[in-house]
Short mmCIF file of C-alpha atoms and ligand atoms in Angstrom, two decimals:
data_model
loop_
_atom_site.label_atom_id
_atom_site.label_comp_id
_atom_site.label_asym_id
_atom_site.label_seq_id
_atom_site.Cartn_x
_atom_site.Cartn_y
_atom_site.Cartn_z
CA MET A 1 69.25 -107.63 -29.81
CA GLU A 2 70.67 -110.50 -31.86
CA LYS A 3 74.31 -111.27 -31.15
CA GLN A 4 76.09 -111.42 -34.50
CA VAL A 5 79.71 -111.28 -33.31
CA VAL A 6 81.11 -113.54 -30.58
CA SER A 7 84.62 -112.04 -30.45
CA LYS A 8 86.95 -109.92 -32.54
CA LYS A 9 89.36 -112.85 -32.66
CA ARG A 10 86.75 -115.15 -34.20
CA VAL A 11 85.91 -112.50 -36.78
CA ALA A 12 89.61 -112.11 -37.64
CA ASP A 13 90.37 -115.86 -37.64
CA HIS A 14 87.22 -117.25 -39.23
CA GLY A 15 85.17 -114.37 -40.59
CA GLU A 16 82.48 -115.22 -38.05
CA VAL A 17 79.70 -112.64 -38.30
CA LEU A 18 76.32 -114.29 -37.92
CA THR A 19 73.47 -113.22 -40.18
CA GLY A 20 70.53 -111.36 -38.64
CA ASN A 21 67.03 -112.78 -38.71
CA ARG A 22 65.66 -110.14 -41.11
CA GLU A 23 68.38 -110.84 -43.70
CA VAL A 24 68.00 -114.61 -43.27
CA ASN A 25 64.28 -114.41 -44.01
CA ALA A 26 64.73 -112.01 -46.92
CA MET A 27 67.30 -114.32 -48.51
CA LEU A 28 65.28 -117.47 -47.92
CA ASP A 29 62.24 -115.77 -49.44
CA LEU A 30 64.19 -115.69 -52.71
CA VAL A 31 63.80 -119.49 -52.76
CA LYS A 32 60.56 -119.60 -50.78
CA GLN A 33 59.04 -122.54 -52.65
CA GLU A 34 62.06 -124.70 -51.93
CA THR A 35 62.09 -123.81 -48.22
CA GLU A 36 58.52 -125.09 -48.06
CA ARG A 37 59.18 -128.35 -49.88
CA VAL A 38 59.72 -130.91 -47.13
CA ASP A 39 62.39 -132.95 -48.91
CA SER A 40 64.20 -130.11 -50.70
CA ARG A 41 67.89 -130.42 -49.78
CA PHE A 42 69.88 -127.47 -48.44
CA LEU A 43 73.62 -127.29 -47.70
CA GLU A 44 75.15 -124.35 -45.82
CA PRO A 45 78.94 -124.79 -46.17
CA ALA A 46 79.74 -122.22 -43.44
CA CYS A 47 76.66 -122.69 -41.29
CA GLY A 48 77.80 -121.03 -38.07
CA THR A 49 75.26 -121.82 -35.35
CA GLY A 50 72.59 -122.38 -37.98
CA ASN A 51 70.78 -119.07 -38.48
CA PHE A 52 69.76 -120.14 -42.00
CA LEU A 53 69.30 -123.84 -41.30
CA THR A 54 67.05 -123.29 -38.27
CA GLU A 55 64.76 -120.99 -40.26
CA ILE A 56 64.61 -123.55 -43.10
CA LEU A 57 63.63 -126.24 -40.59
CA GLU A 58 60.97 -123.96 -39.06
CA ARG A 59 59.44 -123.39 -42.50
CA LYS A 60 59.49 -127.05 -43.45
CA LEU A 61 57.98 -128.12 -40.12
CA ARG A 62 55.14 -125.63 -40.53
CA ILE A 63 54.25 -127.46 -43.74
CA VAL A 64 54.59 -130.86 -42.05
CA ASP A 65 52.34 -129.68 -39.25
CA ASP A 66 49.70 -128.29 -41.66
CA ARG A 67 49.62 -131.44 -43.76
CA TYR A 68 50.28 -134.23 -41.29
CA GLY A 69 49.67 -132.79 -37.79
CA LYS A 70 46.62 -135.02 -37.31
CA SER A 71 48.48 -138.28 -37.90
CA GLN A 72 51.38 -138.97 -35.56
CA LEU A 73 53.05 -141.53 -37.85
CA ASP A 74 52.87 -139.25 -40.88
CA TYR A 75 54.11 -136.31 -38.85
CA GLU A 76 57.08 -138.37 -37.62
CA ARG A 77 57.93 -139.60 -41.14
CA TYR A 78 57.90 -136.17 -42.71
CA ALA A 79 59.49 -134.32 -39.78
CA VAL A 80 62.40 -136.80 -39.90
CA LEU A 81 62.58 -136.30 -43.67
CA ALA A 82 62.62 -132.51 -43.20
CA VAL A 83 65.53 -132.73 -40.75
CA SER A 84 67.37 -135.18 -42.98
CA SER A 85 67.30 -132.75 -45.92
CA ILE A 86 69.26 -130.07 -44.05
CA TYR A 87 73.07 -130.09 -44.18
CA GLY A 88 75.75 -127.84 -42.73
CA ILE A 89 79.51 -127.59 -42.34
CA ASP A 90 81.43 -125.35 -39.97
CA ILE A 91 85.10 -125.18 -39.09
CA LEU A 92 84.42 -124.38 -35.42
CA GLN A 93 83.39 -127.29 -33.22
CA ASP A 94 81.27 -125.21 -30.82
CA ASN A 95 79.26 -123.85 -33.75
CA VAL A 96 78.62 -127.38 -35.01
CA GLN A 97 77.38 -128.49 -31.60
CA GLU A 98 75.20 -125.42 -31.18
CA CYS A 99 73.76 -125.82 -34.68
CA ARG A 100 72.84 -129.48 -34.08
CA LYS A 101 71.29 -128.54 -30.73
CA ARG A 102 69.21 -125.70 -32.16
CA LEU A 103 67.88 -127.92 -34.95
CA PHE A 104 67.09 -130.74 -32.51
CA ASP A 105 65.36 -128.37 -30.09
CA ILE A 106 63.13 -126.94 -32.84
CA PHE A 107 62.04 -130.42 -33.88
CA ASN A 108 61.66 -131.65 -30.30
CA GLN A 109 59.65 -128.67 -29.09
CA LYS A 110 57.12 -128.95 -31.91
CA TYR A 111 56.93 -132.75 -31.74
CA THR A 112 56.45 -132.75 -27.96
CA ASP A 113 53.85 -129.94 -28.09
CA LEU A 114 51.86 -131.88 -30.67
CA PHE A 115 51.96 -135.39 -29.25
CA ASN A 116 52.87 -134.96 -25.55
CA ALA A 117 53.19 -138.32 -23.82
CA ARG A 118 52.68 -140.17 -27.13
CA ALA A 119 55.91 -138.68 -28.54
CA LYS A 120 58.45 -141.45 -29.05
CA GLN A 121 62.02 -141.49 -27.76
CA LYS A 122 62.94 -143.49 -30.88
CA CYS A 123 61.88 -140.61 -33.09
CA ARG A 124 63.98 -138.16 -31.09
CA GLU A 125 66.95 -140.57 -31.33
CA ALA A 126 66.50 -140.81 -35.12
CA VAL A 127 66.60 -137.02 -35.45
CA ARG A 128 69.63 -136.71 -33.17
CA PHE A 129 71.43 -139.42 -35.13
CA ILE A 130 70.76 -137.82 -38.51
CA LEU A 131 71.96 -134.42 -37.26
CA VAL A 132 75.32 -135.92 -36.25
CA TYR A 133 75.86 -136.94 -39.87
CA ASN A 134 74.33 -133.90 -41.54
CA ILE A 135 75.98 -131.11 -39.53
CA ILE A 136 79.66 -131.67 -40.03
CA HIS A 137 82.75 -130.30 -38.29
CA GLY A 138 84.82 -129.66 -41.38
CA ASP A 139 86.61 -127.28 -43.70
CA ALA A 140 84.48 -126.47 -46.71
CA LEU A 141 87.59 -125.36 -48.63
CA SER A 142 89.78 -128.44 -48.16
CA LEU A 143 86.60 -130.62 -48.24
CA ARG A 144 87.95 -132.54 -45.23
CA THR A 145 86.84 -132.98 -41.65
CA VAL A 146 88.70 -131.07 -38.95
CA GLY A 147 90.54 -132.76 -36.07
CA ASP A 148 93.41 -135.14 -35.42
CA ASN A 149 92.75 -137.34 -38.41
CA PRO A 150 91.09 -135.31 -41.18
CA GLN A 151 89.04 -137.36 -43.61
CA PRO A 152 87.15 -136.46 -46.79
CA ILE A 153 83.77 -134.96 -45.89
CA VAL A 154 80.97 -137.46 -46.51
CA PHE A 155 77.30 -136.56 -46.80
CA SER A 156 74.53 -139.08 -46.24
CA GLU A 157 71.54 -138.91 -48.56
CA TRP A 158 68.36 -140.02 -46.79
CA SER A 159 65.28 -140.91 -48.86
CA LEU A 160 61.90 -142.24 -47.74
CA VAL A 161 60.91 -145.40 -49.61
CA ASP A 162 57.48 -147.07 -49.38
CA GLY A 163 56.26 -144.84 -46.59
CA SER A 164 58.33 -145.74 -43.56
CA LEU A 165 61.64 -147.09 -44.88
CA LEU A 166 64.69 -144.91 -45.08
CA LYS A 167 67.41 -145.45 -47.67
CA ARG A 168 70.81 -144.04 -46.74
CA ARG A 169 73.59 -143.57 -49.30
CA ASP A 170 76.90 -141.85 -48.55
CA PHE A 171 78.63 -139.53 -51.02
CA THR A 172 81.95 -137.73 -50.71
CA PHE A 173 81.69 -133.95 -50.93
CA HIS A 174 84.45 -133.81 -53.55
CA GLY A 175 82.60 -136.45 -55.62
CA LEU A 176 79.47 -134.28 -55.59
CA LEU A 177 81.49 -131.22 -56.57
CA ASP A 178 83.00 -133.06 -59.56
CA HIS A 179 79.62 -132.30 -61.06
CA ALA A 180 80.74 -128.69 -61.44
CA ALA A 181 84.14 -129.74 -62.78
CA MET A 182 82.48 -132.01 -65.35
CA LYS A 183 81.30 -128.99 -67.27
CA GLU A 184 77.74 -128.58 -66.18
CA LEU A 185 76.21 -131.95 -66.93
CA PRO A 186 72.66 -131.65 -65.54
CA LEU A 187 71.52 -133.78 -62.61
CA PHE A 188 68.18 -134.46 -64.36
CA SER A 189 67.01 -134.41 -67.95
CA ASP A 190 63.67 -135.00 -69.65
CA LEU A 191 65.35 -134.80 -73.03
CA GLY A 192 67.55 -137.88 -72.91
CA GLU A 193 70.88 -135.99 -72.68
CA ASP A 194 73.73 -137.28 -70.50
CA VAL A 195 73.24 -136.49 -66.83
CA PHE A 196 75.65 -136.50 -63.89
CA LEU A 197 74.95 -139.35 -61.50
CA PRO A 198 77.26 -139.18 -58.49
CA ARG A 199 78.38 -142.62 -57.35
CA PRO A 200 77.72 -143.43 -53.67
CA LYS A 201 80.72 -144.35 -51.53
CA LYS A 202 78.49 -146.61 -49.43
CA GLU A 203 74.88 -147.83 -49.44
CA TYR A 204 73.01 -149.06 -46.38
CA PRO A 205 70.15 -151.57 -46.21
CA LEU A 206 66.64 -150.12 -46.09
CA THR A 207 65.80 -149.37 -42.45
CA HIS A 208 62.60 -148.30 -40.73
CA PHE A 209 62.98 -144.56 -40.14
CA LEU A 210 62.53 -144.99 -36.38
CA GLU A 211 65.32 -147.61 -36.28
CA VAL A 212 67.90 -145.56 -38.16
CA ALA A 213 70.02 -144.88 -35.06
CA ASP A 214 70.23 -148.61 -34.28
CA VAL A 215 72.92 -149.03 -37.00
CA ASP A 216 75.45 -147.65 -34.51
CA LYS A 217 74.29 -150.03 -31.80
CA GLN A 218 74.89 -153.21 -33.85
C1 SAM B 1 80.10 -115.04 -41.76
S1 SAM B 1 79.90 -116.42 -40.66
C2 SAM B 1 78.31 -116.98 -41.24
C3 SAM B 1 77.64 -117.99 -40.38
C4 SAM B 1 76.23 -118.39 -40.83
N1 SAM B 1 76.22 -118.80 -42.19
C5 SAM B 1 75.27 -117.23 -40.66
O1 SAM B 1 74.90 -116.66 -41.68
O2 SAM B 1 74.91 -116.91 -39.52
C6 SAM B 1 81.06 -117.56 -41.38
C7 SAM B 1 81.13 -118.94 -40.75
O3 SAM B 1 82.00 -119.74 -41.53
C8 SAM B 1 82.80 -120.54 -40.71
N2 SAM B 1 83.99 -120.87 -41.51
C9 SAM B 1 85.06 -120.08 -41.80
N3 SAM B 1 85.91 -120.73 -42.62
C10 SAM B 1 85.35 -121.93 -42.89
C11 SAM B 1 85.73 -123.06 -43.68
N4 SAM B 1 86.87 -123.07 -44.37
N5 SAM B 1 84.92 -124.13 -43.72
C12 SAM B 1 83.76 -124.15 -43.01
N6 SAM B 1 83.34 -123.13 -42.24
C13 SAM B 1 84.12 -122.03 -42.18
C14 SAM B 1 83.03 -119.71 -39.47
O4 SAM B 1 83.33 -120.50 -38.34
C15 SAM B 1 81.69 -118.98 -39.34
O5 SAM B 1 80.80 -119.70 -38.52
#
């Protein structure tokens, strides 16, 4: 039996009722194509322990395995990209930690099964690092982090450039939501109309995807 309620208090305080596997899959099937596009970005603003995000990662990694399972470097590139496209926010710290752990474990299990002793610690570190930034302890209503010193929520966009380089750009959540406030300007247009281009708060130098965690060590 899946456990969907942790305690009555958590339901009363935070509306915490986790979604069952059958419903998760039925809902994700409504956007099936996107769940199978490795770099398609998903944000769950009340992600709980990650019932939706873990299933999205499973689906993306099945595609990565099918396409790139025979080449370790390609598998690593696209598995890291798959993880980096998944974002979550939750107001409860234990949910955030559990969600990061579940996502890491899914990646790590598949990666280790495929490449055994050839699996690289650097690749695991890159995934762990990205998950710290993508799964955020925050309040999706105030758009701020939770804790002693709440700050605006910032999302990092990760894009693969020239094969193995990763470009990271940081955007504030409220800046991205201004898109909605700006009366529906599209994000893309083939017709030459005005589009909404969110401005990054910070840009980072191009980094090899396996070195991405080294930024914090400098
Ligand atoms: C109904 S549960 C759904 C969890 C998950 N999406 C799922 O389907 O299993 C709602 C979640 O929202 C979180 N939550 C409640 N208020 C929130 C807020 N203002 N910002 C972010 N998360 C919030 C709770 O901690 C809880 O994990």
